[in-house]
mmCIF file of C-alpha atoms in Angstrom:
data_model
loop_
_atom_site.group_PDB
_atom_site.id
_atom_site.type_symbol
_atom_site.label_atom_id
_atom_site.label_comp_id
_atom_site.label_asym_id
_atom_site.label_seq_id
_atom_site.Cartn_x
_atom_site.Cartn_y
_atom_site.Cartn_z
ATOM 1 C CA MET A 24 -12.548 19.262 21.148
ATOM 2 C CA PRO A 25 -9.940 18.247 19.318
ATOM 3 C CA ARG A 26 -10.046 14.097 17.372
ATOM 4 C CA GLU A 27 -8.552 11.654 18.988
ATOM 5 C CA ARG A 28 -4.774 10.565 18.078
ATOM 6 C CA SER A 29 -5.030 7.559 16.147
ATOM 7 C CA ILE A 30 -1.917 5.184 16.073
ATOM 8 C CA THR A 31 -2.068 5.791 11.738
ATOM 9 C CA ASP A 32 -1.625 9.354 12.748
ATOM 10 C CA GLU A 33 1.532 8.448 14.775
ATOM 11 C CA LEU A 34 3.145 6.759 11.587
ATOM 12 C CA LEU A 35 2.371 10.170 9.531
ATOM 13 C CA TYR A 36 4.778 11.796 11.571
ATOM 14 C CA GLU A 37 7.331 9.005 11.120
ATOM 15 C CA SER A 38 6.829 9.364 7.543
ATOM 16 C CA GLN A 39 8.006 12.950 7.800
ATOM 17 C CA LEU A 40 10.916 11.547 9.482
ATOM 18 C CA HIS A 41 10.912 9.370 6.049
ATOM 19 C CA ALA A 42 11.025 11.641 3.672
ATOM 20 C CA ALA A 43 13.493 14.032 5.176
ATOM 21 C CA ARG A 44 15.939 11.177 5.079
ATOM 22 C CA PHE A 45 14.861 10.221 1.844
ATOM 23 C CA GLY A 46 18.048 8.722 -0.203
ATOM 24 C CA GLY A 47 16.760 9.173 -3.632
ATOM 25 C CA PRO A 48 14.462 7.614 -6.399
ATOM 26 C CA ARG A 49 15.532 4.144 -7.398
ATOM 27 C CA PRO A 50 14.538 2.237 -10.652
ATOM 28 C CA VAL A 51 11.363 0.266 -10.555
ATOM 29 C CA VAL A 52 13.280 -3.078 -12.043
ATOM 30 C CA PRO A 53 14.531 -3.907 -8.700
ATOM 31 C CA ALA A 54 18.237 -4.229 -8.753
ATOM 32 C CA LYS A 55 18.768 -8.371 -7.386
ATOM 33 C CA HIS A 56 15.891 -9.556 -9.601
ATOM 34 C CA LEU A 57 14.168 -11.197 -6.607
ATOM 35 C CA ALA A 58 10.659 -11.941 -5.192
ATOM 36 C CA ILE A 59 10.334 -12.430 -1.684
ATOM 37 C CA VAL A 60 6.740 -14.083 -0.721
ATOM 38 C CA SER A 61 6.279 -14.146 3.098
ATOM 39 C CA CYS A 62 3.759 -13.896 5.721
ATOM 40 C CA MET A 63 2.265 -10.642 7.154
ATOM 41 C CA ASP A 64 3.119 -11.266 10.601
ATOM 42 C CA SER A 65 4.598 -8.447 12.444
ATOM 43 C CA ARG A 66 7.698 -10.571 13.432
ATOM 44 C CA ILE A 67 9.625 -10.240 10.198
ATOM 45 C CA ASP A 68 11.224 -7.690 8.667
ATOM 46 C CA VAL A 69 12.238 -8.533 5.274
ATOM 47 C CA PHE A 70 14.248 -6.143 4.654
ATOM 48 C CA ASP A 71 16.141 -6.512 7.958
ATOM 49 C CA LEU A 72 16.305 -9.987 7.528
ATOM 50 C CA PHE A 73 17.521 -10.016 4.250
ATOM 51 C CA GLY A 74 19.907 -7.067 4.457
ATOM 52 C CA LEU A 75 18.043 -5.768 1.476
ATOM 53 C CA ALA A 76 18.204 -1.665 0.537
ATOM 54 C CA ILE A 77 15.693 0.276 -0.826
ATOM 55 C CA GLY A 78 14.838 -0.697 -4.380
ATOM 56 C CA ASP A 79 16.431 -4.425 -4.250
ATOM 57 C CA ALA A 80 13.379 -6.674 -4.295
ATOM 58 C CA HIS A 81 9.619 -7.036 -4.560
ATOM 59 C CA VAL A 82 7.954 -8.132 -1.632
ATOM 60 C CA ILE A 83 4.916 -10.180 -1.992
ATOM 61 C CA ARG A 84 2.668 -10.677 2.232
ATOM 62 C CA ASN A 85 -0.072 -12.264 2.994
ATOM 63 C CA ALA A 86 -1.373 -14.314 5.907
ATOM 64 C CA GLY A 87 0.357 -17.424 6.119
ATOM 65 C CA GLY A 88 2.481 -16.576 3.136
ATOM 66 C CA ILE A 89 0.579 -19.143 1.012
ATOM 67 C CA VAL A 90 0.935 -19.221 -2.573
ATOM 68 C CA THR A 91 -2.601 -17.993 -3.108
ATOM 69 C CA ASP A 92 -3.740 -16.973 -6.810
ATOM 70 C CA ASP A 93 -2.827 -13.362 -6.090
ATOM 71 C CA VAL A 94 0.321 -14.098 -4.869
ATOM 72 C CA LEU A 95 0.959 -16.040 -8.408
ATOM 73 C CA ARG A 96 -0.890 -12.967 -10.068
ATOM 74 C CA SER A 97 1.968 -10.453 -8.548
ATOM 75 C CA LEU A 98 4.639 -13.127 -8.937
ATOM 76 C CA VAL A 99 3.919 -13.327 -12.748
ATOM 77 C CA LEU A 100 3.539 -9.276 -12.893
ATOM 78 C CA SER A 101 7.062 -9.466 -11.180
ATOM 79 C CA GLN A 102 9.169 -11.797 -13.107
ATOM 80 C CA ARG A 103 7.229 -10.840 -16.925
ATOM 81 C CA VAL A 104 6.783 -6.794 -16.149
ATOM 82 C CA LEU A 105 9.935 -6.104 -13.870
ATOM 83 C CA ARG A 106 12.050 -8.779 -15.032
ATOM 84 C CA THR A 107 12.457 -10.527 -11.668
ATOM 85 C CA ARG A 108 13.964 -14.302 -12.071
ATOM 86 C CA GLU A 109 14.245 -15.762 -8.393
ATOM 87 C CA VAL A 110 11.729 -16.409 -5.422
ATOM 88 C CA VAL A 111 11.842 -16.636 -2.020
ATOM 89 C CA LEU A 112 9.087 -17.967 -0.085
ATOM 90 C CA VAL A 113 9.180 -17.505 3.969
ATOM 91 C CA TYR A 114 7.032 -19.171 6.531
ATOM 92 C CA HIS A 115 7.642 -19.122 10.124
ATOM 93 C CA THR A 116 7.056 -20.373 13.385
ATOM 94 C CA ASP A 117 4.172 -19.567 15.765
ATOM 95 C CA CYS A 118 1.957 -18.766 12.790
ATOM 96 C CA GLY A 119 -1.603 -17.300 13.325
ATOM 97 C CA LEU A 120 -3.135 -19.884 10.672
ATOM 98 C CA GLN A 121 -1.782 -22.606 13.134
ATOM 99 C CA GLN A 122 -4.427 -21.389 15.710
ATOM 100 C CA ILE A 123 -7.278 -21.715 14.175
ATOM 101 C CA ARG A 124 -9.282 -24.424 12.575
ATOM 102 C CA GLU A 125 -10.643 -23.745 9.049
ATOM 103 C CA ASP A 126 -14.065 -25.407 9.745
ATOM 104 C CA GLU A 127 -14.441 -23.681 13.152
ATOM 105 C CA PHE A 128 -13.550 -20.172 11.910
ATOM 106 C CA ARG A 129 -15.892 -20.210 8.841
ATOM 107 C CA ALA A 130 -18.608 -21.691 10.963
ATOM 108 C CA HIS A 131 -18.056 -18.550 13.724
ATOM 109 C CA LEU A 132 -18.139 -16.319 10.537
ATOM 110 C CA LEU A 133 -21.554 -17.464 9.489
ATOM 111 C CA ALA A 134 -22.716 -17.445 12.893
ATOM 112 C CA GLU A 135 -22.157 -14.080 12.737
ATOM 113 C CA THR A 136 -22.346 -12.311 9.681
ATOM 114 C CA GLY A 137 -24.965 -14.897 8.077
ATOM 115 C CA GLU A 138 -22.602 -15.459 5.501
ATOM 116 C CA GLU A 139 -20.133 -18.024 3.563
ATOM 117 C CA PRO A 140 -16.852 -16.354 3.176
ATOM 118 C CA PRO A 141 -15.953 -15.825 -0.038
ATOM 119 C CA TYR A 142 -12.235 -17.574 0.302
ATOM 120 C CA ALA A 143 -10.771 -20.441 2.424
ATOM 121 C CA PHE A 144 -8.467 -19.109 5.342
ATOM 122 C CA GLY A 145 -5.614 -21.805 4.884
ATOM 123 C CA ALA A 146 -5.097 -22.767 7.931
ATOM 124 C CA PHE A 147 -2.375 -25.285 8.403
ATOM 125 C CA THR A 148 -0.533 -27.682 11.276
ATOM 126 C CA ASP A 149 2.956 -28.104 9.881
ATOM 127 C CA VAL A 150 4.546 -25.570 8.210
ATOM 128 C CA ASP A 151 6.941 -27.849 6.680
ATOM 129 C CA ASP A 152 4.316 -29.689 4.747
ATOM 130 C CA ALA A 153 3.147 -25.974 4.084
ATOM 131 C CA VAL A 154 6.100 -24.916 2.942
ATOM 132 C CA ARG A 155 6.942 -27.807 0.643
ATOM 133 C CA HIS A 156 3.092 -27.083 -0.953
ATOM 134 C CA ALA A 157 3.754 -23.396 -1.318
ATOM 135 C CA LEU A 158 7.266 -24.404 -3.196
ATOM 136 C CA ALA A 159 5.007 -26.828 -5.718
ATOM 137 C CA ARG A 160 2.382 -24.105 -6.623
ATOM 138 C CA VAL A 161 4.989 -21.647 -7.806
ATOM 139 C CA ARG A 162 7.144 -24.690 -9.715
ATOM 140 C CA GLY A 163 4.064 -25.784 -11.742
ATOM 141 C CA HIS A 164 2.777 -22.642 -12.492
ATOM 142 C CA ALA A 165 2.775 -22.207 -16.186
ATOM 143 C CA PHE A 166 2.900 -18.353 -16.568
ATOM 144 C CA LEU A 167 5.534 -18.094 -14.712
ATOM 145 C CA PRO A 168 9.107 -18.060 -16.969
ATOM 146 C CA HIS A 169 11.331 -18.438 -14.018
ATOM 147 C CA ARG A 170 11.193 -21.389 -12.093
ATOM 148 C CA ASP A 171 14.440 -22.418 -11.546
ATOM 149 C CA HIS A 172 15.346 -20.844 -8.449
ATOM 150 C CA VAL A 173 12.394 -21.225 -6.261
ATOM 151 C CA ARG A 174 13.612 -21.665 -2.520
ATOM 152 C CA GLY A 175 11.494 -21.869 0.592
ATOM 153 C CA PHE A 176 12.484 -21.123 4.561
ATOM 154 C CA VAL A 177 11.028 -21.460 7.828
ATOM 155 C CA TYR A 178 11.991 -18.203 9.960
ATOM 156 C CA VAL A 179 12.276 -18.988 13.963
ATOM 157 C CA VAL A 180 10.585 -16.165 15.567
ATOM 158 C CA GLU A 181 11.625 -17.164 18.743
ATOM 159 C CA THR A 182 15.427 -17.298 17.558
ATOM 160 C CA GLY A 183 15.546 -14.760 14.622
ATOM 161 C CA ILE A 184 17.204 -18.177 12.516
ATOM 162 C CA LEU A 185 16.083 -18.826 8.650
ATOM 163 C CA ARG A 186 16.033 -22.603 8.105
ATOM 164 C CA GLU A 187 15.382 -24.054 4.451
ATOM 165 C CA VAL A 188 12.552 -26.587 4.141
ATOM 166 C CA SER A 189 13.617 -29.045 0.834
ATOM 167 C CA MET B 13 32.968 -27.112 -10.287
ATOM 168 C CA PRO B 14 31.345 -25.271 -7.499
ATOM 169 C CA ARG B 15 27.703 -24.546 -8.086
ATOM 170 C CA GLU B 16 26.869 -21.136 -9.543
ATOM 171 C CA ARG B 17 26.239 -18.761 -6.274
ATOM 172 C CA SER B 18 22.595 -17.510 -6.300
ATOM 173 C CA ILE B 19 21.365 -13.900 -5.425
ATOM 174 C CA THR B 20 18.835 -16.212 -3.123
ATOM 175 C CA ASP B 21 23.246 -17.797 -1.480
ATOM 176 C CA GLU B 22 23.891 -13.778 -0.555
ATOM 177 C CA LEU B 23 20.838 -13.409 1.441
ATOM 178 C CA LEU B 24 21.362 -16.585 3.411
ATOM 179 C CA TYR B 25 24.416 -14.408 4.451
ATOM 180 C CA GLU B 26 22.758 -11.959 5.642
ATOM 181 C CA SER B 27 19.855 -14.038 7.170
ATOM 182 C CA GLN B 28 22.947 -15.540 9.244
ATOM 183 C CA LEU B 29 24.135 -11.701 10.578
ATOM 184 C CA HIS B 30 20.404 -10.761 11.240
ATOM 185 C CA ALA B 31 19.986 -14.044 13.425
ATOM 186 C CA ALA B 32 23.161 -13.232 15.196
ATOM 187 C CA ARG B 33 22.028 -9.487 16.138
ATOM 188 C CA PHE B 34 18.640 -10.827 17.033
ATOM 189 C CA GLY B 35 16.742 -8.913 19.555
ATOM 190 C CA GLY B 36 14.802 -11.355 21.361
ATOM 191 C CA PRO B 37 11.387 -12.961 20.905
ATOM 192 C CA ARG B 38 8.007 -10.786 20.346
ATOM 193 C CA PRO B 39 4.243 -11.798 20.850
ATOM 194 C CA VAL B 40 2.200 -12.431 18.004
ATOM 195 C CA VAL B 41 -0.483 -9.826 18.192
ATOM 196 C CA PRO B 42 1.104 -6.487 16.549
ATOM 197 C CA ALA B 43 1.988 -3.805 19.176
ATOM 198 C CA LYS B 44 0.126 -1.200 17.168
ATOM 199 C CA HIS B 45 -2.697 -3.354 16.447
ATOM 200 C CA LEU B 46 -2.203 -2.266 13.045
ATOM 201 C CA ALA B 47 -2.813 -3.973 9.012
ATOM 202 C CA ILE B 48 -0.728 -2.120 6.456
ATOM 203 C CA VAL B 49 -1.591 -3.150 2.813
ATOM 204 C CA SER B 50 1.072 -1.896 0.374
ATOM 205 C CA CYS B 51 2.456 -2.642 -2.691
ATOM 206 C CA MET B 52 5.149 -5.103 -3.403
ATOM 207 C CA ASP B 53 7.440 -2.437 -5.203
ATOM 208 C CA SER B 54 10.954 -2.802 -4.518
ATOM 209 C CA ARG B 55 11.186 1.165 -3.414
ATOM 210 C CA ILE B 56 8.714 0.553 -0.344
ATOM 211 C CA ASP B 57 10.503 -0.446 2.895
ATOM 212 C CA VAL B 58 7.263 -0.260 5.127
ATOM 213 C CA PHE B 59 9.079 -1.017 8.392
ATOM 214 C CA ASP B 60 11.617 2.188 7.631
ATOM 215 C CA LEU B 61 8.686 4.421 6.114
ATOM 216 C CA PHE B 62 6.612 4.201 8.960
ATOM 217 C CA GLY B 63 9.263 4.058 11.849
ATOM 218 C CA LEU B 64 7.616 0.842 12.978
ATOM 219 C CA ALA B 65 10.099 -2.115 15.163
ATOM 220 C CA ILE B 66 9.661 -5.782 15.114
ATOM 221 C CA GLY B 67 6.308 -6.914 16.331
ATOM 222 C CA ASP B 68 4.348 -3.713 15.411
ATOM 223 C CA ALA B 69 2.207 -4.564 12.797
ATOM 224 C CA HIS B 70 0.659 -6.787 10.388
ATOM 225 C CA VAL B 71 2.397 -5.935 6.559
ATOM 226 C CA ILE B 72 0.339 -7.075 3.363
ATOM 227 C CA ARG B 73 1.872 -6.983 -0.030
ATOM 228 C CA ASN B 74 0.806 -7.676 -3.461
ATOM 229 C CA ALA B 75 1.249 -6.179 -7.259
ATOM 230 C CA GLY B 76 -0.621 -2.586 -6.351
ATOM 231 C CA GLY B 77 -1.841 -3.208 -3.216
ATOM 232 C CA ILE B 78 -5.100 -4.168 -4.606
ATOM 233 C CA VAL B 79 -7.476 -5.090 -2.114
ATOM 234 C CA THR B 80 -7.759 -8.561 -3.708
ATOM 235 C CA ASP B 81 -9.779 -11.498 -1.681
ATOM 236 C CA ASP B 82 -6.713 -12.814 -0.751
ATOM 237 C CA VAL B 83 -6.231 -9.037 0.895
ATOM 238 C CA LEU B 84 -9.750 -9.417 2.719
ATOM 239 C CA ARG B 85 -8.586 -12.846 3.965
ATOM 240 C CA SER B 86 -5.701 -11.851 5.537
ATOM 241 C CA LEU B 87 -7.424 -8.765 7.435
ATOM 242 C CA VAL B 88 -10.285 -11.112 8.726
ATOM 243 C CA LEU B 89 -7.625 -13.462 10.318
ATOM 244 C CA SER B 90 -5.539 -10.215 11.519
ATOM 245 C CA GLN B 91 -8.320 -8.417 13.362
ATOM 246 C CA ARG B 92 -10.033 -11.680 13.919
ATOM 247 C CA VAL B 93 -7.645 -13.689 14.969
ATOM 248 C CA LEU B 94 -4.810 -11.091 16.000
ATOM 249 C CA ARG B 95 -6.653 -8.343 16.989
ATOM 250 C CA THR B 96 -5.689 -5.791 15.041
ATOM 251 C CA ARG B 97 -8.372 -2.826 14.877
ATOM 252 C CA GLU B 98 -6.622 0.265 11.944
ATOM 253 C CA VAL B 99 -6.153 -0.467 8.455
ATOM 254 C CA VAL B 100 -3.313 1.687 6.208
ATOM 255 C CA LEU B 101 -3.053 1.019 2.687
ATOM 256 C CA VAL B 102 -0.412 2.448 0.871
ATOM 257 C CA TYR B 103 -0.242 2.811 -3.211
ATOM 258 C CA HIS B 104 3.017 4.520 -4.835
ATOM 259 C CA THR B 105 3.309 6.641 -8.251
ATOM 260 C CA ASP B 106 5.242 4.751 -10.878
ATOM 261 C CA CYS B 107 3.467 1.499 -10.618
ATOM 262 C CA GLY B 108 4.176 -1.223 -12.596
ATOM 263 C CA LEU B 109 0.305 -1.725 -13.224
ATOM 264 C CA GLN B 110 0.422 1.110 -14.709
ATOM 265 C CA GLN B 111 3.163 -0.310 -17.544
ATOM 266 C CA ILE B 112 0.678 -2.695 -18.959
ATOM 267 C CA ARG B 113 -3.109 -2.494 -20.110
ATOM 268 C CA GLU B 114 -4.769 -5.879 -19.078
ATOM 269 C CA ASP B 115 -6.148 -6.989 -22.683
ATOM 270 C CA GLU B 116 -2.801 -6.764 -23.997
ATOM 271 C CA PHE B 117 -1.018 -8.389 -21.175
ATOM 272 C CA ARG B 118 -4.009 -11.244 -21.191
ATOM 273 C CA ALA B 119 -3.557 -11.561 -24.802
ATOM 274 C CA HIS B 120 0.199 -11.915 -24.812
ATOM 275 C CA LEU B 121 0.170 -15.000 -21.695
ATOM 276 C CA LEU B 122 -2.540 -16.305 -24.062
ATOM 277 C CA ALA B 123 -0.356 -16.742 -27.195
ATOM 278 C CA GLU B 124 2.472 -17.862 -25.268
ATOM 279 C CA THR B 125 1.379 -20.178 -22.785
ATOM 280 C CA GLY B 126 -2.027 -21.508 -25.071
ATOM 281 C CA GLU B 127 -4.013 -20.844 -21.617
ATOM 282 C CA GLU B 128 -6.263 -17.850 -19.928
ATOM 283 C CA PRO B 129 -4.786 -16.797 -17.130
ATOM 284 C CA PRO B 130 -7.157 -17.493 -14.042
ATOM 285 C CA TYR B 131 -6.722 -14.218 -12.690
ATOM 286 C CA ALA B 132 -7.169 -10.538 -13.121
ATOM 287 C CA PHE B 133 -3.928 -8.729 -13.091
ATOM 288 C CA GLY B 134 -5.498 -5.405 -11.940
ATOM 289 C CA ALA B 135 -3.984 -2.685 -14.302
ATOM 290 C CA PHE B 136 -4.902 0.615 -13.590
ATOM 291 C CA THR B 137 -4.020 4.300 -14.561
ATOM 292 C CA ASP B 138 -5.255 6.673 -11.830
ATOM 293 C CA VAL B 139 -3.715 5.896 -8.637
ATOM 294 C CA ASP B 140 -5.615 8.022 -6.691
ATOM 295 C CA ASP B 141 -8.841 6.329 -8.329
ATOM 296 C CA ALA B 142 -7.370 2.832 -7.117
ATOM 297 C CA VAL B 143 -6.784 4.355 -3.902
ATOM 298 C CA ARG B 144 -10.490 5.278 -3.257
ATOM 299 C CA HIS B 145 -11.581 1.764 -4.997
ATOM 300 C CA ALA B 146 -9.585 0.289 -2.255
ATOM 301 C CA LEU B 147 -10.579 2.128 0.463
ATOM 302 C CA ALA B 148 -14.566 0.963 -0.439
ATOM 303 C CA ARG B 149 -13.524 -2.347 -0.651
ATOM 304 C CA VAL B 150 -12.334 -2.440 2.397
ATOM 305 C CA ARG B 151 -14.808 -0.681 4.229
ATOM 306 C CA GLY B 152 -17.729 -2.424 2.727
ATOM 307 C CA HIS B 153 -16.095 -6.042 3.389
ATOM 308 C CA ALA B 154 -19.015 -7.417 6.099
ATOM 309 C CA PHE B 155 -16.416 -10.154 7.641
ATOM 310 C CA LEU B 156 -14.367 -7.402 8.955
ATOM 311 C CA PRO B 157 -15.580 -5.830 12.626
ATOM 312 C CA HIS B 158 -13.189 -3.004 12.439
ATOM 313 C CA ARG B 159 -13.727 -0.733 9.687
ATOM 314 C CA ASP B 160 -13.823 2.915 11.424
ATOM 315 C CA HIS B 161 -10.405 3.707 10.921
ATOM 316 C CA VAL B 162 -8.969 3.042 7.234
ATOM 317 C CA ARG B 163 -7.015 5.181 5.696
ATOM 318 C CA GLY B 164 -5.305 5.316 2.295
ATOM 319 C CA PHE B 165 -2.038 6.881 0.438
ATOM 320 C CA VAL B 166 0.315 7.146 -2.117
ATOM 321 C CA TYR B 167 3.655 7.088 -1.670
ATOM 322 C CA VAL B 168 5.734 9.199 -4.195
ATOM 323 C CA VAL B 169 8.720 7.168 -5.076
ATOM 324 C CA GLU B 170 10.447 10.092 -6.526
ATOM 325 C CA THR B 171 10.370 11.972 -3.117
ATOM 326 C CA GLY B 172 10.054 9.683 -0.464
ATOM 327 C CA ILE B 173 6.846 11.811 0.967
ATOM 328 C CA LEU B 174 3.684 10.124 1.908
ATOM 329 C CA ARG B 175 0.115 11.982 0.680
ATOM 330 C CA GLU B 176 -2.930 11.094 1.802
ATOM 331 C CA VAL B 177 -6.053 10.224 -0.357
ATOM 332 C CA SER B 178 -9.171 11.060 0.724
#
């Protein structure tokens, strides 16, 4: 009996079409010297949102678009090894991190697994405050050589509009 | 005198075109119940690579595609709050993390800033080994309820071909 076909198997078929239309290699240094940090949310296509081409910009994404140590690590490598100079942060409306409460979610995991999760999940309520906090973390990180062009935005998933937070 | 026009300003113009062609809202739960973890590399357009539509999958990206605590945090939220069940890991050839040596890069930062960076950068040499290590981290993370469909790949940036690592 054939193995059940997973979603991943469907993706692999698509990846073969991608390879067939591949436009040729590009340099490892991003052409626009830019790094974008965004939430992992499935409704944000960073390339389409910003009209990017292959090779234009680094794209860093996690739950929330929160500026964790891992995002700072990635930005340091982006700027110091691969010469990017600008940073764009993208949060969004209707974020999954607005659906949970940190203490409740942790208690639920502890009850189910018997262990404390070894990280904070980053639940938040006000998305504009979250962007401002993220901006402050990037601008205050001494290991980043380029901190003059760091801007933060909220993508409105209901309308497709991007608005700046200052 | 007008302020110098940054790359970010150009991106904002593109985002207005995006909003003008916006296809309407999608649910917060990814339609394909899938999370993709990939390197931030500018040559990987995850939507194009896998033929994804807006709303299909979570996209988590950092320097290397390394399964850090932050990636595990994001996957736990992806599965537990937003009901994804499969994980795809994408590393790639010609990665920036193969250009540095961890000890040298740390020494360089210490010499320049007078401080020790508070995180490991994750330099690696063999990309297949790196994928296998990443697969093991996801499959061994007890807080993730769905670990039966976790697969790892190397995207060949010179050809556009995706190959599986097992």
